[in-house]
Coordinates of C-alpha atoms in Angstrom, one line a residue:
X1 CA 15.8 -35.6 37.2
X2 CA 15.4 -33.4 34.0
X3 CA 15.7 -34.9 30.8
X4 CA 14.6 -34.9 27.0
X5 CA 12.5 -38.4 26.2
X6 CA 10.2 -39.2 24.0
X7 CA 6.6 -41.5 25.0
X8 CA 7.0 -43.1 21.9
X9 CA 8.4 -43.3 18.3
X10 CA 7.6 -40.0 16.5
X11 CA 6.7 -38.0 18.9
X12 CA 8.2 -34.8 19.5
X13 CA 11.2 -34.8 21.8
X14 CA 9.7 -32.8 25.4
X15 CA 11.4 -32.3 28.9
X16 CA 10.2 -34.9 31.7
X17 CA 10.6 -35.3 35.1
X18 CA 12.2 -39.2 35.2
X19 CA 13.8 -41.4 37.6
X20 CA 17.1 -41.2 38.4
X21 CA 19.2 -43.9 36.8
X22 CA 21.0 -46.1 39.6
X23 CA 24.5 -47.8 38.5
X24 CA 24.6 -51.6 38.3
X25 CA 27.5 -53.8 38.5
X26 CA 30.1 -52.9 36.5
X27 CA 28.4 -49.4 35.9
X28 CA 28.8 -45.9 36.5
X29 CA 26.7 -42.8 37.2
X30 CA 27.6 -39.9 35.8
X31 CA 26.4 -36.1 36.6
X32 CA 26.4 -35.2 32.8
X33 CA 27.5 -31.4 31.8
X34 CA 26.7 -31.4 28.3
X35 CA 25.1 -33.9 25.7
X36 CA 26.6 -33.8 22.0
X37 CA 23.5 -34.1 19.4
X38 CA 24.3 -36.8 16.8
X39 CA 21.7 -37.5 13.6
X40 CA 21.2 -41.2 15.5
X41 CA 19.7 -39.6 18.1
X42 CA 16.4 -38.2 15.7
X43 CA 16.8 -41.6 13.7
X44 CA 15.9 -43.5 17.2
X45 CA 13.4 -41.0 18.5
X46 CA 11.6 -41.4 15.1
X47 CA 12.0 -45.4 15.4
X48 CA 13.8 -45.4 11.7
X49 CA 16.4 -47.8 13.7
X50 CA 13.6 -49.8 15.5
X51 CA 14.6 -53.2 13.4
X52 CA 18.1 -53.1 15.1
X53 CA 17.2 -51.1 18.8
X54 CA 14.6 -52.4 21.1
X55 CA 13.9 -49.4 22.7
X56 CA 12.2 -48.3 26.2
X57 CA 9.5 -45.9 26.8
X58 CA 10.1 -42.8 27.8
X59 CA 13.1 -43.0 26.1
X60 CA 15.7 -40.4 27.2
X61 CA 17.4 -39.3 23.7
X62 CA 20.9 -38.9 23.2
X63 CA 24.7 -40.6 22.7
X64 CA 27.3 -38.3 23.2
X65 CA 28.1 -37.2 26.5
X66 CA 30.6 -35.3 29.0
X67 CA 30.3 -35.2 32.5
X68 CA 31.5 -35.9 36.2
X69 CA 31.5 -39.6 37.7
X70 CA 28.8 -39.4 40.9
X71 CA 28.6 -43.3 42.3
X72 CA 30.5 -46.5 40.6
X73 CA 28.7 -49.7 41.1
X74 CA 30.3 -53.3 42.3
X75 CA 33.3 -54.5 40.2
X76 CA 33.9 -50.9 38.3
X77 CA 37.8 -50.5 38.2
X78 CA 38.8 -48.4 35.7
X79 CA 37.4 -44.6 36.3
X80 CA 36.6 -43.6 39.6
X81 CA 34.4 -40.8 41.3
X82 CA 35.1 -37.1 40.9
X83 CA 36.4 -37.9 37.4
X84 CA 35.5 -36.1 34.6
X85 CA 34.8 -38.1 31.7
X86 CA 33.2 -38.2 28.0
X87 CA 31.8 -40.9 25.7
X88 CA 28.9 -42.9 24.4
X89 CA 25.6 -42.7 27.3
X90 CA 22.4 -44.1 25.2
X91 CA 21.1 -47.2 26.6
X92 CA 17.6 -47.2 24.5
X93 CA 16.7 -50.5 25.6
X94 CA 16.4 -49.2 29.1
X95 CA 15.2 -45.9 28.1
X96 CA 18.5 -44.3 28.9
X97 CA 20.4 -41.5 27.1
X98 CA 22.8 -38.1 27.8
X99 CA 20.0 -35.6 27.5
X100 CA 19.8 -35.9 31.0
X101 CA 21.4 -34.6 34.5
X102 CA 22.1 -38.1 35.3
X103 CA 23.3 -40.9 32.2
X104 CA 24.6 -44.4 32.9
X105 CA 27.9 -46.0 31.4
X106 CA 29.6 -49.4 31.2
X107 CA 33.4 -48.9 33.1
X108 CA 34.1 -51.2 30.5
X109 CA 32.1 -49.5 27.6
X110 CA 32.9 -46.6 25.3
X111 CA 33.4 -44.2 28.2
X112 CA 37.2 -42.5 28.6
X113 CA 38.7 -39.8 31.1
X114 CA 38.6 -36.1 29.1
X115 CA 41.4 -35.2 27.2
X116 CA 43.6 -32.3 29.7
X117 CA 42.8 -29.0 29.1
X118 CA 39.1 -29.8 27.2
X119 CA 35.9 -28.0 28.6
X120 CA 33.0 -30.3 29.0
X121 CA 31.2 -28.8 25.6
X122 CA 34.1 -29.7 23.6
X123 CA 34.0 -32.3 25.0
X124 CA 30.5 -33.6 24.1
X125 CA 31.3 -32.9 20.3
X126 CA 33.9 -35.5 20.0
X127 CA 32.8 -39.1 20.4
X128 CA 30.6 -40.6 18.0
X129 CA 31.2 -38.5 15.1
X130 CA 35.4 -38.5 15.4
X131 CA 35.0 -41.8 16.6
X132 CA 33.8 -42.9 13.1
X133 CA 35.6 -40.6 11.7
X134 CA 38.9 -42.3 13.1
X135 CA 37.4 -45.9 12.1
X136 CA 36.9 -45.0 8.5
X137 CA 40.4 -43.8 8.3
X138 CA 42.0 -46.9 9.5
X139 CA 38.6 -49.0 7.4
X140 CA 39.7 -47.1 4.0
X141 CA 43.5 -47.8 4.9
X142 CA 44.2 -44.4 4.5
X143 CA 48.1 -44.0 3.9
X144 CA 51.0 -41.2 3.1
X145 CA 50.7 -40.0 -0.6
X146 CA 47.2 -41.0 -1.1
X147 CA 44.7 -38.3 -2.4
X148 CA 41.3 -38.9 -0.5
X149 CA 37.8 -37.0 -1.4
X150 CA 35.9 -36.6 1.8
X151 CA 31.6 -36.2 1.3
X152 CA 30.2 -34.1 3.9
X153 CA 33.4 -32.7 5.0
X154 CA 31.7 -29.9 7.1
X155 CA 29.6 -32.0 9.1
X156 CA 31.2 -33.5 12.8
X157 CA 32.1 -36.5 11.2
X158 CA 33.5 -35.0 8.0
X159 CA 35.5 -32.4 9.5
X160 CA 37.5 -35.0 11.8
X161 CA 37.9 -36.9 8.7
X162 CA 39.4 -34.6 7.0
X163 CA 41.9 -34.2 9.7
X164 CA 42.6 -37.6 10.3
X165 CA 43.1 -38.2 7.1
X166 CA 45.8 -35.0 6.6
X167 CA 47.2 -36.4 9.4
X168 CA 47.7 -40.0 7.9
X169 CA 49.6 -38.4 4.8
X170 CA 47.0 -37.9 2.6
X171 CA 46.1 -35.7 0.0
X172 CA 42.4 -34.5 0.9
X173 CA 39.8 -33.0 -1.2
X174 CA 36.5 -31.9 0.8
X175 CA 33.3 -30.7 -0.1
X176 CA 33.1 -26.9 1.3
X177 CA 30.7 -23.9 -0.1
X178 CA 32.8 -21.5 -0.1
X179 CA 31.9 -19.8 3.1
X180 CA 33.5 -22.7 4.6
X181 CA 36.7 -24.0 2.6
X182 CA 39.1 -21.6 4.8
X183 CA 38.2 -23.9 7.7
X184 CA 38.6 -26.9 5.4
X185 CA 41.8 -25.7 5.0
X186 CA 43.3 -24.6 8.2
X187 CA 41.9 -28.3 9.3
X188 CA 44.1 -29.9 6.9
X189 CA 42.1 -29.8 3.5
X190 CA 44.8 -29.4 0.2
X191 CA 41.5 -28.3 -1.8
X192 CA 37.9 -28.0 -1.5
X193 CA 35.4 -28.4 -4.3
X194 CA 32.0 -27.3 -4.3
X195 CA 28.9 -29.6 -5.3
X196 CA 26.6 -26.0 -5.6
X197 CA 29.2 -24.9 -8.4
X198 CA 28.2 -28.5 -10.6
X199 CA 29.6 -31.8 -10.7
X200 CA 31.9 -32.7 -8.6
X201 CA 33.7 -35.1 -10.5
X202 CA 34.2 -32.4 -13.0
X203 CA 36.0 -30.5 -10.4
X204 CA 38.0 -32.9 -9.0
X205 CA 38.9 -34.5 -12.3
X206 CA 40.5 -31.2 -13.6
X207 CA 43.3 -31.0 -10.9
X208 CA 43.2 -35.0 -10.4
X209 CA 42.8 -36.4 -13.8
X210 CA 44.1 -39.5 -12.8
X211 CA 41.2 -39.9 -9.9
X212 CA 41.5 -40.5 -6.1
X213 CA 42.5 -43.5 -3.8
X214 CA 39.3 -43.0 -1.4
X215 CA 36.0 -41.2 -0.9
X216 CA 34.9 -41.1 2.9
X217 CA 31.0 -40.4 2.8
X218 CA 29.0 -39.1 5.1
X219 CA 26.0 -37.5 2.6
X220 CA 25.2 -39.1 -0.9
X221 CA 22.4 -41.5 -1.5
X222 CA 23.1 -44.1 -3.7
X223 CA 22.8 -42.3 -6.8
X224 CA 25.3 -39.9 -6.3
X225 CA 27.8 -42.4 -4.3
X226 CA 27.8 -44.3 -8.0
X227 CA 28.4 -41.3 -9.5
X228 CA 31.2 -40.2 -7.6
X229 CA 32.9 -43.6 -7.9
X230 CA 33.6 -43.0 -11.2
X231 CA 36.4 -41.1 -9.6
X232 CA 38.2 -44.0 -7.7
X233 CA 41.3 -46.0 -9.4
X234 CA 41.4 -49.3 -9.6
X235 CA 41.8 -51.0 -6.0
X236 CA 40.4 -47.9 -5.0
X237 CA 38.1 -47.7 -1.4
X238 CA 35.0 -46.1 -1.0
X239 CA 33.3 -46.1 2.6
X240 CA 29.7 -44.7 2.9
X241 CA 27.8 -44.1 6.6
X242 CA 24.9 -43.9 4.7
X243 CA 24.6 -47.2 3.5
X244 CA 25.0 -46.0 0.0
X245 CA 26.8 -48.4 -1.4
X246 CA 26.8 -51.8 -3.3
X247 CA 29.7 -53.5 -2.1
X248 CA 29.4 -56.5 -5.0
X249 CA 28.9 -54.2 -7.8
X250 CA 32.4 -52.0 -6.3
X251 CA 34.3 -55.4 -6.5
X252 CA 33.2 -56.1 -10.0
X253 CA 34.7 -52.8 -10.9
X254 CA 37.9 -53.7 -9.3
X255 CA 36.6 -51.5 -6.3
X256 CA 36.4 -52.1 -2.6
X257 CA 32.9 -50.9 -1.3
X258 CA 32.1 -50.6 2.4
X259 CA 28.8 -49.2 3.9
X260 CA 30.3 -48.0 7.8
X261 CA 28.6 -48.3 11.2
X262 CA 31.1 -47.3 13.9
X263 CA 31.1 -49.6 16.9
X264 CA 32.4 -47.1 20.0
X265 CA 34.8 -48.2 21.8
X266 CA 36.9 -47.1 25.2
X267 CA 40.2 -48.2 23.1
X268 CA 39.0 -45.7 20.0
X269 CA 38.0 -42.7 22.6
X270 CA 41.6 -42.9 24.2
X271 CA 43.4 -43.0 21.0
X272 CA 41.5 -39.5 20.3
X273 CA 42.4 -37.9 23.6
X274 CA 46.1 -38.6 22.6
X275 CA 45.2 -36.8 19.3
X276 CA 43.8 -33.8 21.5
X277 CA 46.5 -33.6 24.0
X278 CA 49.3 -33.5 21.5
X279 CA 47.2 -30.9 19.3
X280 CA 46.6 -32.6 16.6
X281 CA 42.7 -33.0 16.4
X282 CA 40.4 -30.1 17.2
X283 CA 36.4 -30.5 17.5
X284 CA 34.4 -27.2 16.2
X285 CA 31.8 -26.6 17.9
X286 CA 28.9 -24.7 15.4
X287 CA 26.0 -24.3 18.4
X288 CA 25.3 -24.4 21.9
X289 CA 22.2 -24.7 23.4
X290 CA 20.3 -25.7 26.6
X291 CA 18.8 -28.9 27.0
X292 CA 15.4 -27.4 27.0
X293 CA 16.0 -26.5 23.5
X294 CA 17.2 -29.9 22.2
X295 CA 13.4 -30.2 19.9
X296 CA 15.0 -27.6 18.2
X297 CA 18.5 -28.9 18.2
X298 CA 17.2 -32.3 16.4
X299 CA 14.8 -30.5 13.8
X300 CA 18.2 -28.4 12.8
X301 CA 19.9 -31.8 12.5
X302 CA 17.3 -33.2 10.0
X303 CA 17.5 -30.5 8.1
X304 CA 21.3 -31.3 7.6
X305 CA 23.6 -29.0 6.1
X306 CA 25.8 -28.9 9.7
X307 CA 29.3 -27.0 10.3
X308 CA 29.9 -28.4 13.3
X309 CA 28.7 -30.0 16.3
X310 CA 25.4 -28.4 18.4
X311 CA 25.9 -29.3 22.0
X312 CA 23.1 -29.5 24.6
X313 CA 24.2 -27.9 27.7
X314 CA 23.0 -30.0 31.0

């Protein structure tokens, strides 16, 4: 089958000719579609996660997936062939990922049916980065009334925030040049402020003099993330995927400091195709692409500075 691997940490991502994968017990196979392109996948093809993944060579990048169920192994109950479905694919320590025609998943795993109505690029966009996304909403204990700052609000991640945020009741602030705050807005955004215009507490501090109840992170190093905690009230929450936090020195300022790694989950993918169906959550897709071109795709992602999702079609 074609996919996008890597022989070994650092090299540049290439197409192979590989194996098809076959489903174990408990597994499926699914024909994939499209493959959604996540900043894990160049942090694991450039071995910055080596420490915590024991990965195989070749090593077939990629998370995010949607696709069509082709074979269930012994025991799988829960989706069946012909099915289209959308989730979490990588299995690095076999050398397994969605840049591929074929990807494995667990029937138990972080795998779901596809919300009705979504195409399978879509699709692709919505797991990882709306799955965290979702989890740092309910992790910052996001309520009605609050006013929230979200960090990288035009990014995958961000701009689900944002919306899941709006949609909790909150007040959200999110970081937008301005070539971008009208889709901040019409995703649920109250204001935008604009870190290229100067600091961005100044900003947020002249219409919110009083501060914020949360910041959801997604870009500042640790440097800036103390910086913009200055802008929390007390028993305020700041989340960071980024690791950019120091949770002790939060609580001695009467803070509550949490540095976010999603775990994916089937239970957190359904609870977004309810959000889908009924409207509520829309994924915005910035770039499509072939597979062939995923190199490209992941330099683009390094760089940073996203407005959307890129999606790999399969």
């Amino acid at each position: 089958m074609r996919a996008i691997a890597v022989s070994e940490y650092g090299a540049t991502p290439a197409p192979m000719n590989l194996p098809r994968p076959e489903p174990g017990p408990g597994e499926i196979l699914v024909k994939m579609i499209a493959a959604g392109v996540n900043p894990m996948d160049w942090k694991i093809a450039d071995g910055l996660l080596k420490d915590s993944i024991d990965a195989s060579f070749p090593l077939i990048l990629g998370q995010d997936g949607a696709g069509v169920v082709e074979e269930a192994g012994d025991g799988v109950t829960r989706l069946r062939h012909g099915e289209q479905v959308y989730g979490v694919f990588g299995m690095p320590e076999r050398g397994l990922g969605s840049y591929a025609e074929y990807a494995i998943a667990r029937d138990d795993g972080p795998v779901a049916r596809m919300p009705e109505g979504m195409i399978y690029t879509q699709a692709a966009a919505v797991p990882i980065a709306s799955m965290s996304a979702l989890a740092m909403v309910d992790e910052a204990r996001i309520d009605s009334g609050q006013t929230v700052l979200v960090v990288g609000a035009t990014g995958g991640t961000g701009q689900s925030a944002v919306q899941l945020a709006a949609l909790a009741g909150a007040k959200v602030i999110a970081t937008a040049r301005d070539d971008m705050a009208g889709t901040m807005r019409r995703l649920g955004a109250d204001e935008t402020v604009d870190h290229s215009k100067g600091d961005l507490n100044g900003q947020v501090l002249a219409v919110h003099s009083d501060g914020v109840d949360a910041i959801l992170d997604m870009a500042s190093d640790t440097a800036a993330a103390d910086h913009l905690a200055q802008l929390l009230r007390p028993g305020g929450t700041y989340v960071s995927t980024v690791w950019a936090v120091n949770p002790d020195a939060m609580e001695a300022r009467e803070l509550r400091g949490v540095n976010f790694q999603v775990e994916p989950s089937a239970e957190l993918l359904d609870r977004l195709s309810d959000l889908i169906d009924a409207g509520k959550l829309r994924v915005r897709v910035e770039r499509e692409a072939p597979l062939d071109e995923a190199a490209d795709a992941l330099a683009a992602s390094r760089a940073g500075g996203a407005r959307g999702k890129t999606v790999l079609r399969v």
